[in-house]
XYZ file of C-alpha atoms in Angstrom:
714
model
C -112.259 -90.906 42.116
C -109.801 -87.755 40.075
C -107.996 -87.332 37.074
C -105.114 -85.087 36.607
C -102.756 -83.916 34.326
C -99.110 -82.538 34.791
C -97.331 -80.932 32.789
C -93.219 -81.198 32.793
C -90.010 -80.736 31.019
C -89.807 -84.266 31.856
C -91.041 -86.995 33.101
C -89.342 -89.954 34.972
C -90.814 -93.533 35.496
C -88.986 -95.406 38.285
C -87.901 -93.930 41.269
C -84.486 -96.097 41.771
C -81.590 -94.568 41.903
C -81.322 -94.211 38.838
C -84.542 -92.411 38.293
C -83.885 -90.479 41.816
C -80.553 -89.231 39.895
C -82.080 -88.620 36.362
C -84.718 -86.216 38.358
C -82.468 -84.643 40.758
C -79.992 -83.964 37.898
C -82.984 -82.088 35.426
C -84.354 -80.208 38.119
C -80.836 -78.720 38.999
C -80.421 -78.010 35.160
C -83.924 -75.735 35.503
C -86.257 -79.025 33.584
C -89.577 -79.114 35.650
C -89.598 -82.802 36.781
C -92.206 -85.212 37.419
C -90.705 -88.536 39.205
C -93.206 -91.360 39.268
C -92.495 -94.616 41.371
C -94.620 -97.783 41.722
C -93.732 -98.390 45.471
C -94.370 -97.051 48.915
C -90.652 -95.558 49.137
C -87.678 -94.508 46.481
C -85.023 -96.924 46.133
C -85.948 -99.360 44.019
C -83.228 -102.734 45.067
C -81.574 -100.543 47.593
C -84.969 -99.487 49.288
C -85.606 -100.838 52.617
C -88.013 -102.947 50.965
C -84.996 -105.013 48.647
C -82.150 -103.587 50.670
C -79.584 -104.648 48.287
C -76.102 -102.680 48.896
C -74.945 -100.299 46.512
C -72.158 -101.357 44.589
C -70.626 -99.330 41.615
C -67.574 -98.662 40.143
C -65.047 -99.145 43.071
C -65.630 -103.355 43.004
C -65.247 -103.436 46.609
C -61.913 -101.818 46.128
C -61.104 -103.748 43.598
C -60.787 -100.487 41.389
C -58.820 -97.504 42.446
C -60.431 -93.829 42.822
C -63.386 -95.239 41.707
C -66.024 -93.894 44.183
C -68.990 -91.916 41.788
C -69.345 -87.855 42.105
C -72.262 -86.292 41.281
C -75.598 -86.757 42.962
C -75.102 -90.454 43.453
C -71.856 -89.318 45.089
C -73.417 -87.143 47.218
C -76.064 -89.467 48.624
C -72.769 -91.947 49.424
C -70.817 -88.971 51.536
C -74.420 -87.861 52.901
C -75.602 -91.206 54.096
C -72.310 -91.740 55.614
C -72.506 -88.902 57.749
C -76.264 -89.846 58.793
C -76.499 -93.779 58.603
C -72.724 -94.793 59.578
C -74.896 -98.144 60.756
C -76.146 -98.597 57.478
C -80.225 -98.584 58.555
C -82.278 -99.246 55.633
C -84.433 -96.964 56.938
C -82.654 -93.965 57.347
C -81.074 -94.824 53.729
C -84.822 -93.906 52.583
C -85.061 -91.028 54.166
C -81.578 -89.444 52.954
C -82.821 -90.455 49.408
C -86.787 -88.876 49.943
C -85.289 -85.661 51.370
C -82.873 -85.414 48.163
C -85.783 -85.236 46.543
C -87.470 -83.036 48.045
C -84.759 -80.983 48.709
C -85.644 -79.829 44.673
C -88.543 -77.300 43.901
C -88.666 -78.567 40.550
C -89.099 -81.903 41.312
C -93.179 -83.454 41.807
C -93.080 -86.922 43.172
C -95.845 -89.373 42.842
C -95.292 -92.019 44.676
C -97.751 -95.496 44.870
C -98.544 -94.489 41.380
C -97.947 -97.124 38.504
C -97.508 -96.030 35.401
C -99.993 -98.648 32.795
C -100.761 -96.929 29.497
C -98.522 -95.138 27.242
C -99.656 -92.448 24.353
C -96.990 -92.667 21.627
C -97.420 -92.376 17.686
C -95.246 -91.901 15.132
C -91.952 -92.304 16.983
C -92.480 -90.450 19.957
C -94.238 -90.455 23.170
C -96.483 -87.962 24.331
C -98.025 -88.613 27.326
C -97.793 -91.931 30.038
C -100.812 -92.465 32.037
C -100.767 -93.772 35.770
C -103.170 -95.029 38.562
C -102.198 -94.127 42.328
C -102.752 -96.527 44.685
C -104.527 -95.382 47.850
C -105.756 -92.238 47.048
C -107.115 -93.398 43.645
C -106.016 -90.854 41.326
C -105.424 -91.285 37.499
C -102.660 -89.488 36.247
C -101.812 -88.601 32.843
C -97.818 -87.044 32.942
C -96.954 -85.029 29.493
C -93.869 -83.960 28.951
C -91.656 -83.302 25.912
C -89.177 -85.977 26.998
C -89.338 -89.337 28.705
C -87.136 -91.168 30.984
C -87.469 -95.282 31.300
C -85.746 -95.762 34.816
C -87.956 -98.272 35.763
C -85.854 -101.223 35.058
C -88.638 -103.720 33.436
C -88.574 -101.256 30.715
C -91.963 -100.883 30.721
C -93.013 -97.152 28.810
C -90.679 -98.489 26.434
C -91.850 -101.373 25.682
C -95.584 -99.693 25.475
C -93.945 -97.013 23.364
C -93.090 -99.343 21.006
C -89.252 -99.017 21.566
C -86.882 -101.666 19.887
C -85.406 -104.390 22.878
C -83.881 -107.162 23.195
C -84.275 -110.051 26.337
C -81.835 -112.934 27.124
C -78.254 -113.688 25.488
C -77.420 -112.773 22.163
C -75.374 -115.380 20.965
C -71.665 -115.226 20.871
C -71.915 -114.220 16.928
C -73.789 -111.276 17.075
C -70.826 -108.841 18.526
C -67.746 -112.023 19.242
C -68.144 -111.652 22.643
C -66.501 -114.803 24.309
C -68.873 -115.087 27.093
C -72.115 -115.272 25.041
C -73.532 -118.330 24.970
C -72.985 -119.921 20.889
C -76.693 -120.623 20.753
C -78.874 -117.766 21.813
C -82.097 -117.805 24.665
C -83.958 -116.230 26.524
C -82.152 -116.783 29.868
C -81.688 -114.118 32.344
C -80.310 -113.438 35.755
C -82.857 -114.323 38.192
C -84.463 -112.273 40.791
C -83.726 -112.486 44.932
C -85.091 -112.262 47.945
C -82.912 -111.480 51.341
C -83.231 -111.822 54.754
C -82.098 -110.887 58.307
C -81.313 -111.848 61.798
C -81.189 -111.370 65.169
C -79.561 -112.407 68.975
C -83.219 -112.477 70.499
C -80.990 -112.974 74.228
C -82.979 -116.436 74.586
C -83.656 -119.382 72.771
C -85.984 -118.996 70.055
C -87.579 -122.306 68.072
C -88.506 -121.648 64.678
C -91.409 -124.271 62.839
C -91.084 -124.122 59.269
C -94.080 -122.926 56.809
C -95.616 -126.564 54.758
C -93.876 -124.874 51.666
C -90.451 -124.394 52.999
C -88.063 -126.501 50.308
C -85.578 -128.708 52.296
C -82.598 -127.823 51.023
C -80.719 -130.699 52.087
C -82.383 -132.302 49.010
C -80.568 -129.385 46.634
C -76.750 -128.365 45.976
C -77.049 -125.604 47.874
C -75.607 -126.805 51.146
C -72.253 -127.859 48.899
C -72.090 -125.174 46.788
C -73.172 -122.219 48.762
C -71.717 -120.420 51.931
C -74.279 -120.721 54.797
C -73.309 -118.900 57.973
C -74.964 -117.640 61.233
C -73.686 -114.483 61.056
C -74.785 -113.674 57.176
C -77.433 -111.536 56.691
C -78.739 -109.745 53.698
C -76.339 -109.923 50.980
C -74.414 -111.722 52.057
C -76.721 -114.370 50.878
C -76.942 -112.841 47.140
C -76.817 -115.920 45.780
C -80.712 -116.823 46.471
C -81.892 -116.183 42.979
C -83.866 -117.857 41.131
C -86.312 -117.394 37.584
C -83.295 -116.947 35.322
C -84.988 -120.148 33.019
C -88.586 -118.372 33.420
C -89.821 -114.773 32.644
C -88.497 -112.698 35.610
C -91.930 -110.669 35.068
C -94.826 -112.563 33.691
C -93.781 -115.361 36.420
C -92.765 -112.838 39.195
C -95.547 -114.328 41.260
C -94.299 -117.753 41.244
C -90.772 -116.317 41.672
C -91.322 -114.600 44.697
C -93.154 -117.700 46.406
C -90.390 -119.965 45.477
C -87.922 -117.592 46.340
C -89.427 -117.219 50.027
C -89.519 -120.779 50.443
C -85.527 -121.257 49.630
C -85.095 -118.299 52.450
C -87.368 -120.544 54.642
C -85.942 -123.434 54.412
C -82.553 -121.632 54.358
C -83.491 -120.984 58.133
C -84.824 -123.907 58.584
C -81.798 -125.568 58.119
C -79.535 -123.302 60.092
C -82.052 -123.528 62.922
C -82.832 -127.137 63.316
C -79.971 -129.011 61.126
C -78.216 -128.998 64.306
C -75.136 -128.247 62.439
C -74.998 -124.256 64.120
C -75.048 -122.641 66.766
C -78.099 -120.560 66.356
C -80.599 -121.353 69.087
C -81.107 -118.049 69.851
C -81.203 -116.160 66.594
C -84.948 -115.632 65.087
C -85.495 -113.845 61.758
C -85.793 -109.831 61.910
C -87.041 -109.059 58.313
C -87.426 -111.472 55.111
C -88.058 -109.484 51.928
C -91.632 -109.856 50.130
C -90.415 -108.148 46.795
C -88.223 -109.558 44.758
C -85.196 -107.623 43.707
C -84.626 -108.553 40.113
C -81.568 -108.183 38.253
C -82.281 -107.753 34.366
C -84.885 -107.865 31.697
C -85.846 -105.842 28.708
C -82.579 -103.890 27.366
C -83.473 -100.868 24.847
C -81.524 -100.423 21.866
C -79.943 -97.133 21.353
C -77.652 -95.823 18.862
C -74.592 -98.034 20.358
C -75.164 -101.658 22.270
C -72.160 -101.404 24.728
C -70.627 -104.842 24.533
C -68.215 -106.806 26.335
C -65.612 -105.630 24.151
C -65.774 -101.864 25.442
C -65.847 -102.805 29.021
C -62.646 -104.483 28.562
C -61.050 -102.213 26.204
C -62.005 -100.274 27.962
C -63.179 -97.811 24.788
C -62.388 -93.780 24.846
C -65.819 -93.057 23.554
C -65.781 -89.249 22.582
C -69.773 -89.222 23.740
C -68.258 -90.718 27.296
C -70.811 -89.181 30.258
C -70.383 -92.063 32.720
C -67.895 -95.132 34.321
C -68.220 -98.424 35.495
C -66.364 -100.431 36.922
C -67.799 -103.617 38.367
C -66.843 -106.535 37.246
C -68.835 -108.610 34.058
C -70.933 -110.494 36.483
C -72.790 -113.277 35.350
C -75.179 -115.512 37.076
C -76.197 -119.146 36.369
C -79.926 -119.449 34.927
C -80.638 -121.811 37.612
C -79.398 -119.855 40.284
C -79.829 -121.356 43.710
C -80.104 -125.099 41.883
C -77.591 -124.535 39.677
C -74.571 -127.086 40.416
C -72.136 -124.645 39.099
C -71.262 -121.562 41.303
C -73.385 -118.451 41.717
C -71.593 -116.342 39.772
C -68.303 -115.657 37.231
C -66.228 -112.030 37.214
C -64.435 -110.543 34.654
C -62.705 -107.340 36.041
C -61.892 -104.397 33.396
C -57.757 -103.814 33.982
C -59.628 -100.390 35.263
C -63.463 -98.317 34.870
C -64.405 -98.414 31.538
C -66.545 -95.553 29.528
C -70.383 -95.048 28.546
C -71.248 -93.267 25.875
C -74.494 -91.042 25.325
C -75.902 -93.158 22.397
C -76.228 -95.895 24.612
C -78.461 -94.053 26.835
C -81.468 -93.395 24.027
C -84.129 -95.406 21.837
C -83.106 -95.653 18.696
C -86.666 -95.533 17.035
C -87.966 -93.307 20.017
C -87.102 -90.012 19.407
C -87.972 -88.539 22.818
C -87.382 -91.625 25.096
C -84.583 -91.321 27.528
C -83.245 -94.937 29.689
C -81.263 -95.169 32.663
C -80.285 -98.198 34.834
C -80.553 -102.071 33.842
C -82.430 -100.948 30.677
C -79.961 -99.654 28.679
C -78.414 -100.107 25.204
C -75.681 -102.992 26.642
C -75.616 -106.574 25.196
C -76.287 -109.179 27.760
C -72.860 -109.461 28.829
C -71.940 -105.829 28.957
C -74.941 -105.830 31.328
C -73.506 -107.844 33.758
C -71.324 -105.064 34.671
C -73.616 -101.701 34.383
C -76.726 -103.099 36.043
C -75.244 -102.346 39.825
C -76.787 -99.990 41.412
C -74.421 -97.177 41.742
C -73.880 -97.368 37.937
C -77.074 -96.898 36.925
C -77.093 -93.672 39.448
C -74.796 -92.056 36.964
C -76.412 -92.957 34.289
C -79.258 -91.968 35.171
C -77.614 -88.510 35.762
C -76.291 -88.090 32.677
C -79.932 -88.878 31.193
C -81.559 -85.860 33.114
C -78.530 -83.905 32.000
C -78.780 -84.624 28.617
C -82.560 -84.409 28.683
C -82.214 -80.824 30.155
C -79.629 -79.504 27.611
C -81.415 -81.577 24.856
C -85.137 -79.592 25.825
C -83.366 -75.969 26.605
C -81.732 -76.402 22.903
C -84.331 -77.932 21.156
C -82.352 -81.074 20.278
C -83.437 -84.886 20.121
C -81.288 -86.980 21.666
C -79.538 -88.311 18.785
C -78.937 -84.747 17.323
C -77.148 -84.059 21.334
C -75.367 -86.983 20.989
C -74.068 -86.229 17.734
C -73.949 -82.798 16.338
C -73.892 -80.777 19.979
C -72.344 -82.944 22.579
C -69.900 -79.743 23.888
C -73.105 -78.954 25.210
C -73.206 -81.900 27.172
C -69.248 -82.397 28.115
C -69.719 -78.544 29.778
C -72.642 -79.615 31.384
C -71.398 -82.470 32.975
C -68.217 -80.961 34.048
C -69.902 -77.795 35.704
C -72.304 -81.027 37.538
C -69.348 -82.468 39.086
C -70.590 -85.492 37.470
C -69.248 -89.026 37.217
C -67.476 -89.027 34.025
C -63.527 -89.563 32.949
C -61.361 -87.730 30.997
C -63.747 -84.698 30.255
C -61.264 -81.873 30.838
C -62.432 -78.790 31.780
C -62.406 -76.122 28.800
C -66.006 -74.690 29.742
C -66.281 -70.989 27.657
C -68.436 -69.955 30.914
C -66.009 -70.591 33.393
C -64.179 -67.771 34.028
C -61.624 -69.560 36.025
C -60.122 -70.787 33.416
C -58.701 -67.049 32.360
C -57.281 -66.524 35.848
C -53.596 -66.305 37.192
C -52.848 -68.953 40.249
C -50.653 -68.279 43.145
C -50.660 -70.342 46.346
C -48.986 -70.021 49.453
C -47.533 -73.014 48.830
C -47.508 -76.231 47.093
C -46.723 -79.623 47.649
C -43.828 -79.882 45.100
C -41.308 -82.926 47.417
C -43.861 -85.336 48.837
C -42.720 -87.285 51.872
C -43.742 -89.434 54.432
C -40.859 -90.265 56.702
C -42.482 -90.947 60.427
C -42.530 -94.453 61.268
C -45.451 -96.080 62.757
C -43.881 -99.990 62.410
C -42.744 -102.016 59.927
C -44.205 -104.350 57.177
C -41.993 -107.481 56.357
C -41.727 -107.875 51.962
C -42.966 -110.988 51.921
C -44.926 -110.718 48.865
C -44.666 -108.271 45.979
C -45.850 -104.736 47.145
C -46.636 -102.118 43.952
C -47.259 -98.170 45.093
C -48.921 -95.584 42.449
C -47.459 -92.073 42.454
C -47.726 -89.633 40.095
C -45.183 -88.738 37.132
C -45.879 -84.951 36.538
C -44.338 -84.590 34.246
C -41.986 -86.917 34.938
C -41.074 -89.662 37.947
C -37.357 -89.260 39.607
C -35.972 -90.930 41.943
C -37.425 -91.879 45.404
C -36.612 -93.056 48.571
C -38.042 -95.989 51.156
C -37.255 -96.149 54.792
C -35.845 -99.990 54.967
C -34.558 -102.381 57.201
C -32.204 -105.227 56.097
C -31.394 -108.111 58.067
C -28.636 -108.572 55.578
C -26.770 -107.415 52.833
C -28.978 -107.953 50.070
C -30.806 -106.903 46.748
C -34.316 -105.601 45.884
C -35.779 -105.979 42.477
C -37.733 -102.568 41.277
C -39.785 -102.603 38.501
C -41.272 -99.656 36.986
C -44.691 -100.319 34.917
C -47.129 -98.195 33.042
C -50.784 -98.960 33.247
C -51.334 -97.896 29.830
C -54.955 -95.513 30.468
C -54.755 -92.926 32.859
C -57.576 -94.345 34.704
C -55.981 -98.061 35.455
C -53.723 -98.405 38.636
C -51.978 -101.979 37.417
C -48.759 -102.658 36.428
C -49.565 -103.677 32.831
C -46.662 -102.763 30.989
C -43.359 -103.152 31.901
C -41.080 -100.220 31.461
C -37.721 -100.788 33.475
C -36.587 -103.603 36.051
C -33.333 -103.118 37.919
C -31.667 -104.427 41.336
C -30.901 -102.215 44.000
C -28.105 -102.924 47.032
C -29.856 -102.566 50.244
C -27.015 -102.426 53.402
C -27.733 -104.322 56.501
C -28.866 -102.549 58.528
C -32.169 -100.529 60.496
C -34.116 -97.618 59.144
C -32.281 -96.695 56.579
C -33.445 -94.627 53.588
C -32.907 -96.662 50.263
C -32.637 -94.702 47.070
C -34.217 -96.296 43.872
C -33.026 -94.620 41.138
C -36.268 -94.026 38.104
C -36.490 -91.806 35.590
C -40.095 -91.940 33.532
C -41.056 -88.985 31.434
C -44.217 -89.938 29.900
C -46.129 -88.397 27.174
C -48.865 -86.499 29.408
C -48.675 -86.743 33.066
C -49.504 -90.171 34.194
C -49.880 -92.700 36.926
C -46.669 -95.117 37.477
C -46.463 -98.164 39.663
C -43.301 -99.275 40.994
C -43.286 -102.855 42.209
C -40.882 -103.788 45.007
C -39.968 -107.933 44.423
C -40.356 -110.128 47.115
C -37.296 -110.413 49.705
C -38.182 -111.836 53.298
C -34.964 -109.822 54.546
C -35.958 -106.539 53.798
C -38.762 -104.702 55.784
C -40.393 -101.646 54.941
C -41.285 -98.902 57.144
C -44.716 -97.931 57.496
C -46.640 -94.206 57.567
C -49.690 -93.064 58.958
C -50.063 -91.021 56.115
C -49.589 -90.885 52.530
C -49.600 -88.241 50.137
C -52.449 -87.423 47.739
C -53.126 -90.073 45.079
C -50.332 -92.138 46.265
C -51.587 -95.946 47.176
C -50.105 -99.214 48.162
C -51.346 -102.568 47.313
C -50.160 -106.713 47.421
C -49.581 -109.158 45.266
C -51.352 -112.316 46.671
C -52.667 -115.441 45.529
C -56.770 -115.653 45.417
C -58.447 -117.014 48.349
C -60.033 -120.182 47.732
C -63.348 -118.919 47.263
C -62.181 -117.279 43.995
C -60.418 -119.639 42.632
C -63.601 -120.092 40.185
C -63.114 -116.299 38.364
C -61.844 -116.214 35.190
C -60.115 -113.025 35.635
C -60.217 -111.815 39.002
C -57.402 -108.405 40.435
C -55.145 -110.353 43.029
C -53.316 -106.870 43.699
C -55.331 -106.019 46.906
C -54.836 -102.794 49.176
C -52.794 -102.684 51.914
C -52.440 -100.397 54.437
C -55.357 -98.596 52.811
C -55.664 -95.350 55.016
C -52.042 -95.013 55.209
C -48.816 -95.777 53.347
C -45.233 -96.460 53.635
C -42.043 -94.128 54.549
C -41.251 -92.054 51.440
C -39.784 -89.471 49.616
C -40.836 -88.450 45.986
C -38.697 -86.757 43.788
C -39.990 -82.793 42.941
C -43.171 -83.062 41.191
C -45.607 -80.896 39.851
C -48.976 -82.831 40.792
C -50.199 -80.885 43.319
C -49.146 -77.162 41.784
C -51.396 -74.793 42.405
C -52.706 -74.668 38.323
C -54.221 -77.718 39.190
C -57.494 -75.938 40.507
C -58.767 -75.031 37.395
C -59.127 -76.490 34.168
C -57.951 -80.442 33.799
C -59.924 -82.855 35.309
C -62.019 -82.977 38.355
C -61.311 -86.088 40.058
C -57.850 -88.557 40.064
C -57.232 -88.834 35.769
C -53.611 -89.990 34.977
C -52.292 -88.508 38.978
C -54.194 -87.000 41.500
C -55.498 -83.896 40.089
C -55.647 -81.552 42.168
C -53.575 -78.659 44.363
C -52.372 -79.570 47.785
C -50.269 -77.004 50.095
C -46.991 -77.828 51.375
C -47.157 -79.329 55.664
C -48.976 -77.726 57.390
C -45.923 -77.019 59.592
C -44.340 -75.087 57.120
C -47.986 -73.493 55.847
C -49.977 -73.243 58.681
C -52.778 -71.088 57.167
C -52.733 -72.285 53.132
C -54.502 -70.279 50.631
C -55.040 -69.819 47.033
C -55.512 -66.728 45.184
C -56.740 -66.548 41.080
C -56.516 -62.880 39.667
C -57.775 -61.683 36.476
C -55.722 -58.971 34.332
C -59.001 -57.610 33.542
C -62.540 -56.797 35.657
C -64.650 -60.272 35.494
C -68.175 -60.552 36.720
C -68.565 -63.497 38.617
C -72.046 -64.785 39.799
C -70.965 -67.914 41.475
C -68.077 -69.291 42.889
C -68.246 -73.607 42.781
C -65.563 -74.961 45.311
C -64.617 -78.994 44.538
C -62.974 -80.645 47.158
C -61.282 -83.870 47.859
C -63.824 -86.494 49.318
C -61.138 -89.135 48.820
C -62.628 -91.413 45.607
C -60.250 -94.072 46.991
C -62.654 -95.030 49.845
C -65.246 -97.148 49.713
C -68.653 -96.225 51.043
C -70.551 -98.795 50.226
C -71.875 -99.131 54.018
C -75.544 -99.900 53.233
C -76.365 -102.548 55.313
C -73.123 -103.887 54.796
C -69.514 -102.314 55.887
C -68.674 -99.930 58.356
C -66.524 -97.265 56.826
C -64.332 -95.972 59.930
C -65.697 -91.706 59.228
C -68.568 -89.581 59.695
C -66.677 -87.501 57.795
C -64.398 -87.836 55.021
C -60.640 -86.770 56.801
C -59.721 -85.272 53.403
C -62.479 -83.152 52.746
C -61.477 -79.388 53.401
C -63.588 -78.425 56.830
C -63.352 -74.808 57.203
C -62.239 -71.722 54.871
C -63.349 -68.476 53.947
C -64.080 -66.894 50.431
C -62.886 -63.402 49.834
C -63.208 -61.666 46.813
C -61.821 -57.609 46.053
C -61.578 -55.636 42.271
C -58.019 -54.115 41.972
C -56.452 -52.780 44.963
C -60.145 -52.438 47.081
C -59.785 -54.356 50.415
C -60.956 -57.834 50.233
C -64.688 -58.645 51.018
C -65.583 -61.848 52.897
C -68.825 -63.554 50.678
C -68.904 -66.975 52.410
C -67.436 -68.369 55.702
C -67.723 -72.191 55.951
C -67.320 -74.327 59.223
C -67.644 -78.386 59.418
C -67.970 -78.384 55.625
C -68.983 -82.460 54.906
C -69.437 -81.855 51.244
C -67.242 -82.245 47.980
C -68.841 -79.780 45.728
C -70.253 -76.455 47.910
C -71.829 -73.851 45.277
C -71.576 -70.228 46.122
C -73.735 -67.963 45.310
C -73.387 -64.221 44.760
C -76.261 -62.134 45.776
C -75.696 -60.532 41.680
C -72.931 -60.892 39.609
C -69.402 -58.884 41.304
C -66.863 -57.477 39.470
C -63.337 -58.401 40.689
C -59.909 -58.592 39.342
């Protein structure tokens, strides 16, 4: 047996998505990192051992332009290219290679941290046992990140925490119980099936549950074409201690899985003769346990009210998603949901311990109430919290700051670091003094000043209300739609303010008017509008249903313009307290339209401002390629500047939902909005242009071009 001492700038305990992103983010900031994980593969609940879908702020399309950027965004996009079928083992590989690509990370798999040396409110070291190699390893760092999910490091260090459900009186949360209790969300084991091509019998084990004696057949959806997370409701243990009773919970969940499979195979109610079990989990996927207390506890009010924290470092958008403690044996529905109007912010003050001065936390153990935890717990949101912690740890260590000092006294350092990393944060303006682009003058070969989509690909009857989101930058002028009308009629058009820059819902009526429509086909209908918001914003235009009218569809839409329809919830959605009934239509195309003049796509959008949609698309777009076949953009300075790195951030269509792990297939290996080929040239004064980079077949959003040495140019 060996004893090793590892010294790094940051020790990250837990190799789920939060820990992976924390380690990568810190390493990219220049910190040395020990990433310690007690399983043989990375990924936590998303790994091939557990196989939970990686959900996040998009909320399966409920929230718009919400897909994560930063490290989690890179993992999504890389997996889309390498693993479009959602093979869980390929996902393991994507994660492993991302970690191994960072030379400052030392990875310790199969290493279970069991002891913590802490004193006077500070962690000195943690020690783990590496199974298989029989090594006792002590990790020394000035900072530690507990990304373990269950929070064992924080517990052993003496960090303040809560488990269970707080009383309603504590934070005034309507979804909190009147009387507090120790109930949590339970754990889940999933299974996959396949068609064997011939009859396959199933003899259930003696411990399989007879689910006909439970509420499961009546209260849950069982189908032969369901696999994996379609059975997310196989959940139990919320009324127990999900750590102390982990073995009992695993045994019960496996008994339930075999009972469900017995019901499918042997009840005679399903066409399942050729089906066989391909995989069943052996590691319970835990949802909830300890939640550490930071300087701010995120609550239901912060989520639903979309609190604009000054120290925002990440965002979420999943619904507040709470499950009955009884799990599969509960007689109520398996979950209830409450969606915010759009993405909400998460502050840095919720990501460090209030009483352990060098302890960061990310993942499902952050400082949040049980109710707010119902949304922050999904893995892509845990991942962006991990990236925020990794960046924060590196910045704090570099400047000799405690987490509290960084959040309260020097947060401008964190804001600049987040922006440079293209992290998942909303509403952070690029005002970084180190960004020389902010001093430049920008011009381009052209700009999309009057967006249009004029070629019809078909028609869509206006049998339900349809909304479109269009930019108002600096104002929204008239728009035109290509319509058919079976008879002379009128169209009611409403203009709505979504109230916050990250929202895409018709929340506040600004104006309503009736537009006369003449009978006929393929007629451009002018809709008079004039809205001048205080700052560039999304405008939501609602077309009220009129079956006499059909709208012409197009195969494309201008950037940032989306269309969705109002519908009644489906029968299996009636149980939700609040479910967003505005749903995407034509998600990869749109309506034939002509927009008035706009500055939403002006060349100046490439510097400053925001790095993702926020009150508009926030990008430069050239005019139609027919008019500008070789578009270019140029930055110039009034005096010589020395450039060390050029960072190009491209449009990877954060409206496109890439949750394809063991789930749906998004039909692109490479997102079609990404710029695939470009040339980067520099010059000083009147000297000839010099090519410093030529890129072909690009598939990434953020491309960094390091120059060999600081290069003077104007």
